[in-house]
Amino acid sequence: MVTSVKIVTQVKLLPEAGQAAALRSTLRTVNELANWVADVAFAHDVPREYELRKHTYAHLKAQGLGAQAAQHVIKKVRDAYTTLHANLLGGNLGKPGSKRRIKAESKPIAFRPQAAQPYDDRCLSWQYDQQTVSIWTTAGRIKNVRFACSAGALKTLQQYRKGESDLIERDGIFYLVAVCEVPEAVPYEPDGIIGVDLGIVNIATTSTGYQAAGRRLNRYRKRQLALRSKLQKKRTRSAERRLKERRSREARHVKNTNHVIAKTIVTEAERTSAGIALEELKGIRQRVRLRKPQRVTLHSWAFAQLADFIVYKARRAGVPLVYVDPAYTSQMCCECGHTDKRNRVDQGLFICRNRGVVAHADRNASHNIAARGAVVWTAGRESRVPATP
């Protein structure tokens, strides 16, 4: 059975003036109606999409939405409430009685005028050779809307696009975000394991010597934090607009940095026919106790994003990947296995109390992760071998 990994491919729309006006009007209309549907769902406590459809479908049709567009608006609202309830159950919005949780539970979900609107193949068709799309709007279906993307993205769309695409508007520019199901490559038998230690000072350190220093990124984020603090004190509309722009800019910068690091690690593993071992970092924010000045750095750094990028790139390339227990990897000597919290002298220095081995702390941890990864891979391989009679 061939498995696949879902990725999203974004293209930039290049509509003419009239087409842009139709797309903008469509987004505002469907999101206004989505807010109305959200109010109905909140007032009637409608738990299921089918019941919500009975309360709202006729009104959406009367407002000029097509059948498919109306269904997508209802489903979008229902999915948003499902996500909200999951976050409440998971404690992601605070404990019962907290201000943040009460605020989330006390009012309907609201959609921004530019919020994404899903389209299926009945409402949207792609012409890859001409690099145009035909798309439904409240003003009727408009054709020959040009789009731009890289050659690699176009090839991915042609071969693997499947399912819905989202229309969004960002800073006056329209984008289509398409879901692509890319088949995974068959993992090869690794000739060794590369351990990857994730951190803040050094974003990623591998057991083969690659190190992605986080000094420049941390300086950038510290500067952005100071600028945001100044803007927040002004409390003007223009300051709020600037704040939003800076948040988006910083998120894109961090995302691009994580993409580059993940690609470097996976490419090195593929070139050397090696596998990758990552620490299982779920719950790190709950486990780690830090001083107040350090909490902003920890909670704003995208641990999960970098790990997810490494995972999906490895799956696409067929690079074997395993997770290991992160316990004591920074305190254990990779040479003799002696574990002592005093071995970690400071952030960057490791000195074994048993044999006196001196090493970079992150490099030592990456070797421990690689060793554990080899054990995990061997154990998993042996468990897949049928027992001899």
Short mmCIF file of C-alpha atoms in Angstrom, two decimals:
data_model
loop_
_atom_site.label_atom_id
_atom_site.label_comp_id
_atom_site.label_asym_id
_atom_site.label_seq_id
_atom_site.Cartn_x
_atom_site.Cartn_y
_atom_site.Cartn_z
CA MET A 1 0.00 0.00 0.00
CA VAL A 2 1.43 3.36 -1.06
CA THR A 3 1.07 6.02 1.62
CA SER A 4 1.16 9.74 0.98
CA VAL A 5 1.98 12.92 2.83
CA LYS A 6 -0.27 15.96 2.58
CA ILE A 7 1.39 19.27 1.81
CA VAL A 8 0.00 22.64 0.77
CA THR A 9 1.11 24.55 -2.29
CA GLN A 10 0.43 28.27 -2.48
CA VAL A 11 0.06 30.22 -5.70
CA LYS A 12 -0.36 33.97 -6.15
CA LEU A 13 -3.34 35.12 -8.16
CA LEU A 14 -2.87 37.94 -10.67
CA PRO A 15 -6.44 39.10 -11.32
CA GLU A 16 -7.44 42.07 -13.41
CA ALA A 17 -9.19 44.98 -11.69
CA GLY A 18 -12.70 43.63 -12.28
CA GLN A 19 -11.72 40.11 -11.27
CA ALA A 20 -10.06 41.38 -8.09
CA ALA A 21 -13.20 43.31 -7.15
CA ALA A 22 -15.31 40.17 -7.63
CA LEU A 23 -12.94 38.05 -5.51
CA ARG A 24 -12.82 40.68 -2.74
CA SER A 25 -16.61 41.01 -2.69
CA THR A 26 -16.97 37.22 -2.58
CA LEU A 27 -14.68 36.83 0.42
CA ARG A 28 -16.45 39.56 2.34
CA THR A 29 -19.89 38.16 1.55
CA VAL A 30 -19.12 34.54 2.48
CA ASN A 31 -17.39 35.59 5.71
CA GLU A 32 -20.26 37.87 6.71
CA LEU A 33 -22.61 34.93 6.17
CA ALA A 34 -20.20 32.66 8.04
CA ASN A 35 -20.45 35.02 11.00
CA TRP A 36 -24.24 34.78 10.80
CA VAL A 37 -24.05 30.96 10.71
CA ALA A 38 -21.66 31.06 13.68
CA ASP A 39 -24.21 33.17 15.62
CA VAL A 40 -26.94 30.62 14.82
CA ALA A 41 -24.72 27.72 15.90
CA PHE A 42 -23.87 29.51 19.14
CA ALA A 43 -27.44 30.51 19.94
CA HIS A 44 -28.93 27.06 19.25
CA ASP A 45 -25.88 25.07 20.43
CA VAL A 46 -26.02 23.07 17.20
CA PRO A 47 -23.53 20.21 17.59
CA ARG A 48 -23.66 18.61 14.14
CA GLU A 49 -23.22 19.89 10.61
CA TYR A 50 -26.43 18.25 9.38
CA GLU A 51 -28.53 20.03 12.01
CA LEU A 52 -26.76 23.33 11.36
CA ARG A 53 -27.54 22.95 7.68
CA LYS A 54 -31.28 22.67 8.45
CA HIS A 55 -31.15 26.00 10.31
CA THR A 56 -29.07 27.96 7.78
CA TYR A 57 -28.97 26.46 4.26
CA ALA A 58 -32.15 28.11 2.96
CA HIS A 59 -31.05 31.54 4.16
CA LEU A 60 -27.62 31.20 2.54
CA LYS A 61 -29.23 30.24 -0.76
CA ALA A 62 -31.57 33.22 -0.50
CA GLN A 63 -28.53 35.48 -0.04
CA GLY A 64 -27.22 34.42 -3.45
CA LEU A 65 -24.75 31.67 -2.58
CA GLY A 66 -24.59 28.63 -4.80
CA ALA A 67 -25.28 25.19 -3.35
CA GLN A 68 -21.61 24.24 -3.01
CA ALA A 69 -20.59 27.63 -1.62
CA ALA A 70 -23.36 27.43 0.99
CA GLN A 71 -22.24 23.95 2.02
CA HIS A 72 -18.64 25.14 2.36
CA VAL A 73 -19.67 28.09 4.54
CA ILE A 74 -21.61 25.79 6.88
CA LYS A 75 -18.78 23.25 7.03
CA LYS A 76 -16.23 26.01 7.69
CA VAL A 77 -18.22 27.20 10.69
CA ARG A 78 -18.79 23.70 12.01
CA ASP A 79 -15.06 22.88 11.68
CA ALA A 80 -14.18 26.07 13.55
CA TYR A 81 -16.41 25.09 16.47
CA THR A 82 -15.00 21.57 16.45
CA THR A 83 -11.50 23.02 16.73
CA LEU A 84 -12.62 25.34 19.54
CA HIS A 85 -14.14 22.48 21.52
CA ALA A 86 -11.01 20.38 21.03
CA ASN A 87 -8.87 23.25 22.34
CA LEU A 88 -11.16 23.63 25.34
CA LEU A 89 -11.00 19.93 26.14
CA GLY A 90 -7.24 19.91 25.68
CA GLY A 91 -6.77 22.84 28.04
CA ASN A 92 -5.16 24.98 25.35
CA LEU A 93 -7.32 27.96 26.29
CA GLY A 94 -6.65 27.80 30.01
CA LYS A 95 -8.28 26.13 32.97
CA PRO A 96 -12.05 26.29 33.59
CA GLY A 97 -12.86 29.71 34.97
CA SER A 98 -9.83 31.45 33.49
CA LYS A 99 -10.38 34.75 31.69
CA ARG A 100 -9.14 33.43 28.36
CA ARG A 101 -11.41 30.39 28.50
CA ILE A 102 -14.46 32.38 29.57
CA LYS A 103 -13.86 34.83 26.72
CA ALA A 104 -13.67 31.98 24.19
CA GLU A 105 -16.82 30.29 25.49
CA SER A 106 -18.96 33.39 25.95
CA LYS A 107 -19.28 34.57 22.36
CA PRO A 108 -19.69 33.15 18.84
CA ILE A 109 -16.71 32.49 16.61
CA ALA A 110 -15.95 35.43 14.32
CA PHE A 111 -14.39 35.34 10.85
CA ARG A 112 -12.29 38.14 9.39
CA PRO A 113 -13.47 39.68 6.08
CA GLN A 114 -10.37 38.22 4.37
CA ALA A 115 -10.59 34.78 6.04
CA ALA A 116 -10.02 31.74 3.83
CA GLN A 117 -12.90 30.29 1.87
CA PRO A 118 -12.63 26.64 0.72
CA TYR A 119 -13.32 25.67 -2.89
CA ASP A 120 -13.77 22.19 -4.32
CA ASP A 121 -13.47 21.09 -7.94
CA ARG A 122 -17.05 22.14 -8.68
CA CYS A 123 -16.31 25.75 -7.77
CA LEU A 124 -12.72 25.94 -8.98
CA SER A 125 -10.92 24.49 -11.98
CA TRP A 126 -7.24 24.74 -12.87
CA GLN A 127 -5.72 25.23 -16.32
CA TYR A 128 -2.08 24.39 -15.65
CA ASP A 129 -0.75 24.92 -19.18
CA GLN A 130 -2.13 28.46 -19.32
CA GLN A 131 -1.52 29.02 -15.58
CA THR A 132 -5.07 30.25 -15.08
CA VAL A 133 -8.03 29.26 -12.93
CA SER A 134 -11.78 29.47 -13.32
CA ILE A 135 -13.42 30.32 -10.01
CA TRP A 136 -16.91 30.88 -8.61
CA THR A 137 -17.74 34.31 -7.19
CA THR A 138 -20.90 36.00 -6.02
CA ALA A 139 -20.85 37.90 -9.32
CA GLY A 140 -20.79 34.67 -11.31
CA ARG A 141 -18.00 32.40 -12.43
CA ILE A 142 -14.95 34.26 -13.68
CA LYS A 143 -12.48 32.64 -16.03
CA ASN A 144 -8.86 33.14 -17.07
CA VAL A 145 -7.65 34.41 -13.69
CA ARG A 146 -3.88 34.18 -13.98
CA PHE A 147 -1.70 32.78 -11.22
CA ALA A 148 2.06 32.70 -10.60
CA CYS A 149 4.21 30.12 -8.82
CA SER A 150 7.57 28.41 -9.13
CA ALA A 151 8.18 25.64 -11.64
CA GLY A 152 8.44 23.11 -8.83
CA ALA A 153 5.14 24.21 -7.31
CA LEU A 154 3.41 24.00 -10.71
CA LYS A 155 4.72 20.47 -11.22
CA THR A 156 3.50 19.46 -7.76
CA LEU A 157 0.06 20.89 -8.51
CA GLN A 158 -0.19 19.06 -11.83
CA GLN A 159 0.79 15.71 -10.38
CA TYR A 160 -0.54 15.64 -6.85
CA ARG A 161 -3.25 18.24 -6.25
CA LYS A 162 -6.21 16.60 -4.57
CA GLY A 163 -9.10 17.92 -2.53
CA GLU A 164 -10.00 21.48 -1.64
CA SER A 165 -8.19 24.76 -2.24
CA ASP A 166 -8.54 27.85 -0.06
CA LEU A 167 -8.92 31.39 -1.41
CA ILE A 168 -7.39 33.99 0.91
CA GLU A 169 -6.56 37.67 0.74
CA ARG A 170 -3.43 38.96 2.45
CA ASP A 171 -2.41 42.62 2.31
CA GLY A 172 -4.55 43.16 -0.78
CA ILE A 173 -3.07 40.16 -2.62
CA PHE A 174 -5.06 37.01 -3.39
CA TYR A 175 -3.66 33.51 -2.98
CA LEU A 176 -4.90 30.00 -3.59
CA VAL A 177 -3.65 27.37 -1.15
CA ALA A 178 -4.08 23.89 -2.63
CA VAL A 179 -3.81 20.55 -0.86
CA CYS A 180 -1.47 18.07 -2.54
CA GLU A 181 -1.07 14.41 -1.60
CA VAL A 182 2.51 13.47 -2.45
CA PRO A 183 3.32 9.74 -2.30
CA GLU A 184 5.99 8.83 0.19
CA ALA A 185 9.21 7.29 -1.04
CA VAL A 186 9.95 3.80 0.28
CA PRO A 187 12.42 4.16 3.19
CA TYR A 188 15.81 2.60 2.55
CA GLU A 189 17.92 0.65 5.02
CA PRO A 190 20.01 3.36 6.70
CA ASP A 191 23.77 3.22 6.87
CA GLY A 192 23.91 4.89 10.28
CA ILE A 193 21.72 7.38 12.11
CA ILE A 194 22.11 11.16 12.31
CA GLY A 195 21.08 12.53 15.70
CA VAL A 196 19.47 15.98 15.72
CA ASP A 197 19.51 18.07 18.89
CA LEU A 198 17.08 21.01 18.81
CA GLY A 199 17.70 24.08 20.92
CA ILE A 200 17.40 27.85 21.19
CA VAL A 201 21.00 29.11 21.16
CA ASN A 202 21.79 26.55 18.45
CA ILE A 203 18.57 25.84 16.57
CA ALA A 204 19.74 22.43 15.38
CA THR A 205 22.94 20.46 15.91
CA THR A 206 23.59 17.13 14.20
CA SER A 207 25.95 14.32 15.14
CA THR A 208 27.71 14.76 11.78
CA GLY A 209 28.86 18.31 12.56
CA TYR A 210 26.17 20.54 11.07
CA GLN A 211 25.13 23.35 13.38
CA ALA A 212 22.46 25.96 12.73
CA ALA A 213 23.33 28.81 15.08
CA GLY A 214 20.35 30.74 16.39
CA ARG A 215 22.23 33.92 17.29
CA ARG A 216 21.08 35.89 14.26
CA LEU A 217 17.50 34.66 14.50
CA ASN A 218 17.32 35.34 18.23
CA ARG A 219 18.70 38.86 17.69
CA TYR A 220 16.07 39.43 15.01
CA ARG A 221 13.25 38.20 17.26
CA LYS A 222 14.49 40.26 20.21
CA ARG A 223 14.51 43.37 18.03
CA GLN A 224 11.00 42.60 16.74
CA LEU A 225 9.80 42.12 20.32
CA ALA A 226 11.15 45.56 21.30
CA LEU A 227 9.53 47.20 18.26
CA ARG A 228 6.20 45.52 18.98
CA SER A 229 6.37 46.70 22.57
CA LYS A 230 6.74 50.31 21.40
CA LEU A 231 3.85 49.99 18.97
CA GLN A 232 1.58 48.39 21.58
CA LYS A 233 1.99 51.43 23.83
CA LYS A 234 0.66 53.79 21.15
CA ARG A 235 -2.74 52.06 20.83
CA THR A 236 -3.64 53.69 17.52
CA ARG A 237 -5.13 52.11 14.41
CA SER A 238 -1.97 52.61 12.43
CA ALA A 239 0.03 51.03 15.29
CA GLU A 240 -2.28 48.00 15.29
CA ARG A 241 -1.87 47.68 11.52
CA ARG A 242 1.91 47.86 11.86
CA LEU A 243 1.82 45.28 14.65
CA LYS A 244 -0.06 42.86 12.44
CA GLU A 245 2.41 43.38 9.61
CA ARG A 246 5.39 42.76 11.89
CA ARG A 247 3.88 39.59 13.34
CA SER A 248 3.31 38.22 9.85
CA ARG A 249 6.79 39.22 8.73
CA GLU A 250 8.42 37.57 11.72
CA ALA A 251 6.39 34.37 11.28
CA ARG A 252 7.42 34.16 7.61
CA HIS A 253 11.06 34.77 8.51
CA VAL A 254 11.07 32.01 11.14
CA LYS A 255 9.23 29.63 8.85
CA ASN A 256 11.73 30.19 6.05
CA THR A 257 14.64 29.63 8.48
CA ASN A 258 13.11 26.36 9.67
CA HIS A 259 12.56 25.24 6.06
CA VAL A 260 16.22 25.87 5.20
CA ILE A 261 17.47 24.01 8.28
CA ALA A 262 15.15 21.05 7.72
CA LYS A 263 16.11 20.79 4.06
CA THR A 264 19.84 20.85 4.94
CA ILE A 265 19.45 18.04 7.49
CA VAL A 266 17.31 15.82 5.26
CA THR A 267 19.56 16.39 2.22
CA GLU A 268 22.63 15.39 4.23
CA ALA A 269 20.89 12.22 5.46
CA GLU A 270 19.78 11.33 1.93
CA ARG A 271 23.25 11.97 0.49
CA THR A 272 24.92 9.70 3.07
CA SER A 273 22.13 7.07 3.06
CA ALA A 274 21.59 7.69 6.77
CA GLY A 275 18.47 7.88 8.92
CA ILE A 276 17.42 10.70 11.25
CA ALA A 277 16.73 10.54 14.98
CA LEU A 278 14.70 13.29 16.66
CA GLU A 279 13.85 13.88 20.29
CA GLU A 280 10.23 13.36 21.29
CA LEU A 281 9.55 16.94 22.45
CA LYS A 282 5.81 16.80 23.09
CA GLY A 283 4.95 18.62 26.29
CA ILE A 284 8.30 20.41 26.53
CA ARG A 285 6.63 23.68 27.51
CA GLN A 286 4.89 21.96 30.42
CA ARG A 287 7.97 20.01 31.56
CA VAL A 288 10.58 22.76 31.46
CA ARG A 289 10.77 25.32 34.27
CA LEU A 290 12.47 28.59 33.38
CA ARG A 291 12.94 32.05 34.79
CA LYS A 292 10.49 34.68 33.58
CA PRO A 293 12.90 36.39 31.10
CA GLN A 294 13.51 33.02 29.41
CA ARG A 295 9.86 32.08 29.01
CA VAL A 296 9.21 34.38 26.06
CA THR A 297 12.07 32.77 24.13
CA LEU A 298 10.92 29.23 24.89
CA HIS A 299 7.22 29.75 24.23
CA SER A 300 7.71 31.76 21.03
CA TRP A 301 10.24 29.42 19.41
CA ALA A 302 8.71 27.04 16.87
CA PHE A 303 9.97 23.67 18.18
CA ALA A 304 7.11 21.74 16.60
CA GLN A 305 7.35 23.54 13.26
CA LEU A 306 10.99 22.64 12.64
CA ALA A 307 10.42 19.04 13.72
CA ASP A 308 7.36 18.78 11.44
CA PHE A 309 9.35 20.17 8.50
CA ILE A 310 12.09 17.59 9.05
CA VAL A 311 9.51 14.79 9.29
CA TYR A 312 7.58 15.60 6.12
CA LYS A 313 10.71 16.27 4.08
CA ALA A 314 12.20 12.99 5.28
CA ARG A 315 9.03 11.10 4.38
CA ARG A 316 9.02 12.61 0.88
CA ALA A 317 12.66 11.67 0.36
CA GLY A 318 12.34 8.17 1.83
CA VAL A 319 14.76 8.95 4.66
CA PRO A 320 14.12 6.68 7.68
CA LEU A 321 13.18 8.63 10.81
CA VAL A 322 12.77 7.59 14.45
CA TYR A 323 11.91 9.36 17.70
CA VAL A 324 13.88 8.83 20.91
CA ASP A 325 13.40 9.64 24.58
CA PRO A 326 15.11 13.00 25.27
CA ALA A 327 15.72 12.26 28.96
CA TYR A 328 19.30 13.04 30.09
CA THR A 329 20.70 13.37 26.56
CA SER A 330 22.36 16.64 27.63
CA GLN A 331 23.76 15.16 30.86
CA MET A 332 25.08 11.83 29.58
CA CYS A 333 28.57 11.40 28.16
CA CYS A 334 28.44 10.01 24.64
CA GLU A 335 31.82 8.29 25.18
CA CYS A 336 31.31 6.38 28.43
CA GLY A 337 27.60 6.82 29.22
CA HIS A 338 28.20 8.47 32.59
CA THR A 339 25.21 10.62 33.51
CA ASP A 340 25.49 13.56 35.89
CA LYS A 341 23.80 16.96 35.76
CA ARG A 342 27.18 18.50 36.66
CA ASN A 343 28.56 17.23 33.35
CA ARG A 344 26.71 20.09 31.67
CA VAL A 345 28.95 22.93 32.86
CA ASP A 346 27.06 25.64 30.97
CA GLN A 347 25.02 26.08 27.82
CA GLY A 348 27.84 25.24 25.42
CA LEU A 349 30.35 23.20 27.48
CA PHE A 350 30.21 19.53 28.46
CA ILE A 351 32.88 17.94 30.69
CA CYS A 352 32.44 14.31 31.74
CA ARG A 353 33.02 13.86 35.48
CA ASN A 354 34.03 10.26 34.91
CA ARG A 355 36.60 10.38 32.09
CA GLY A 356 37.13 14.08 31.62
CA VAL A 357 35.84 14.13 28.06
CA VAL A 358 35.42 17.74 26.90
CA ALA A 359 32.90 18.44 24.13
CA HIS A 360 30.38 20.94 22.88
CA ALA A 361 27.21 20.28 24.88
CA ASP A 362 24.86 20.22 21.88
CA ARG A 363 27.23 18.05 19.86
CA ASN A 364 27.46 15.58 22.76
CA ALA A 365 23.65 15.49 23.01
CA SER A 366 23.30 14.87 19.26
CA HIS A 367 25.63 11.85 19.52
CA ASN A 368 23.50 10.46 22.36
CA ILE A 369 20.36 10.96 20.25
CA ALA A 370 22.04 9.18 17.31
CA ALA A 371 22.99 6.22 19.52
CA ARG A 372 19.46 5.93 20.89
CA GLY A 373 18.06 6.26 17.38
CA ALA A 374 20.17 3.34 16.18
CA VAL A 375 18.84 1.21 19.05
CA VAL A 376 15.24 2.19 18.29
CA TRP A 377 15.66 1.49 14.57
CA THR A 378 17.26 -1.92 15.21
CA ALA A 379 14.55 -2.87 17.68
CA GLY A 380 11.83 -1.87 15.23
CA ARG A 381 13.49 -3.78 12.39
CA GLU A 382 13.83 -6.92 14.48
CA SER A 383 10.21 -6.73 15.55
CA ARG A 384 9.20 -6.79 11.87
CA VAL A 385 11.15 -9.94 11.11
CA PRO A 386 8.89 -13.03 11.38
CA ALA A 387 9.98 -15.55 13.97
CA THR A 388 11.54 -18.75 12.61
CA PRO A 389 9.54 -21.92 13.30
#
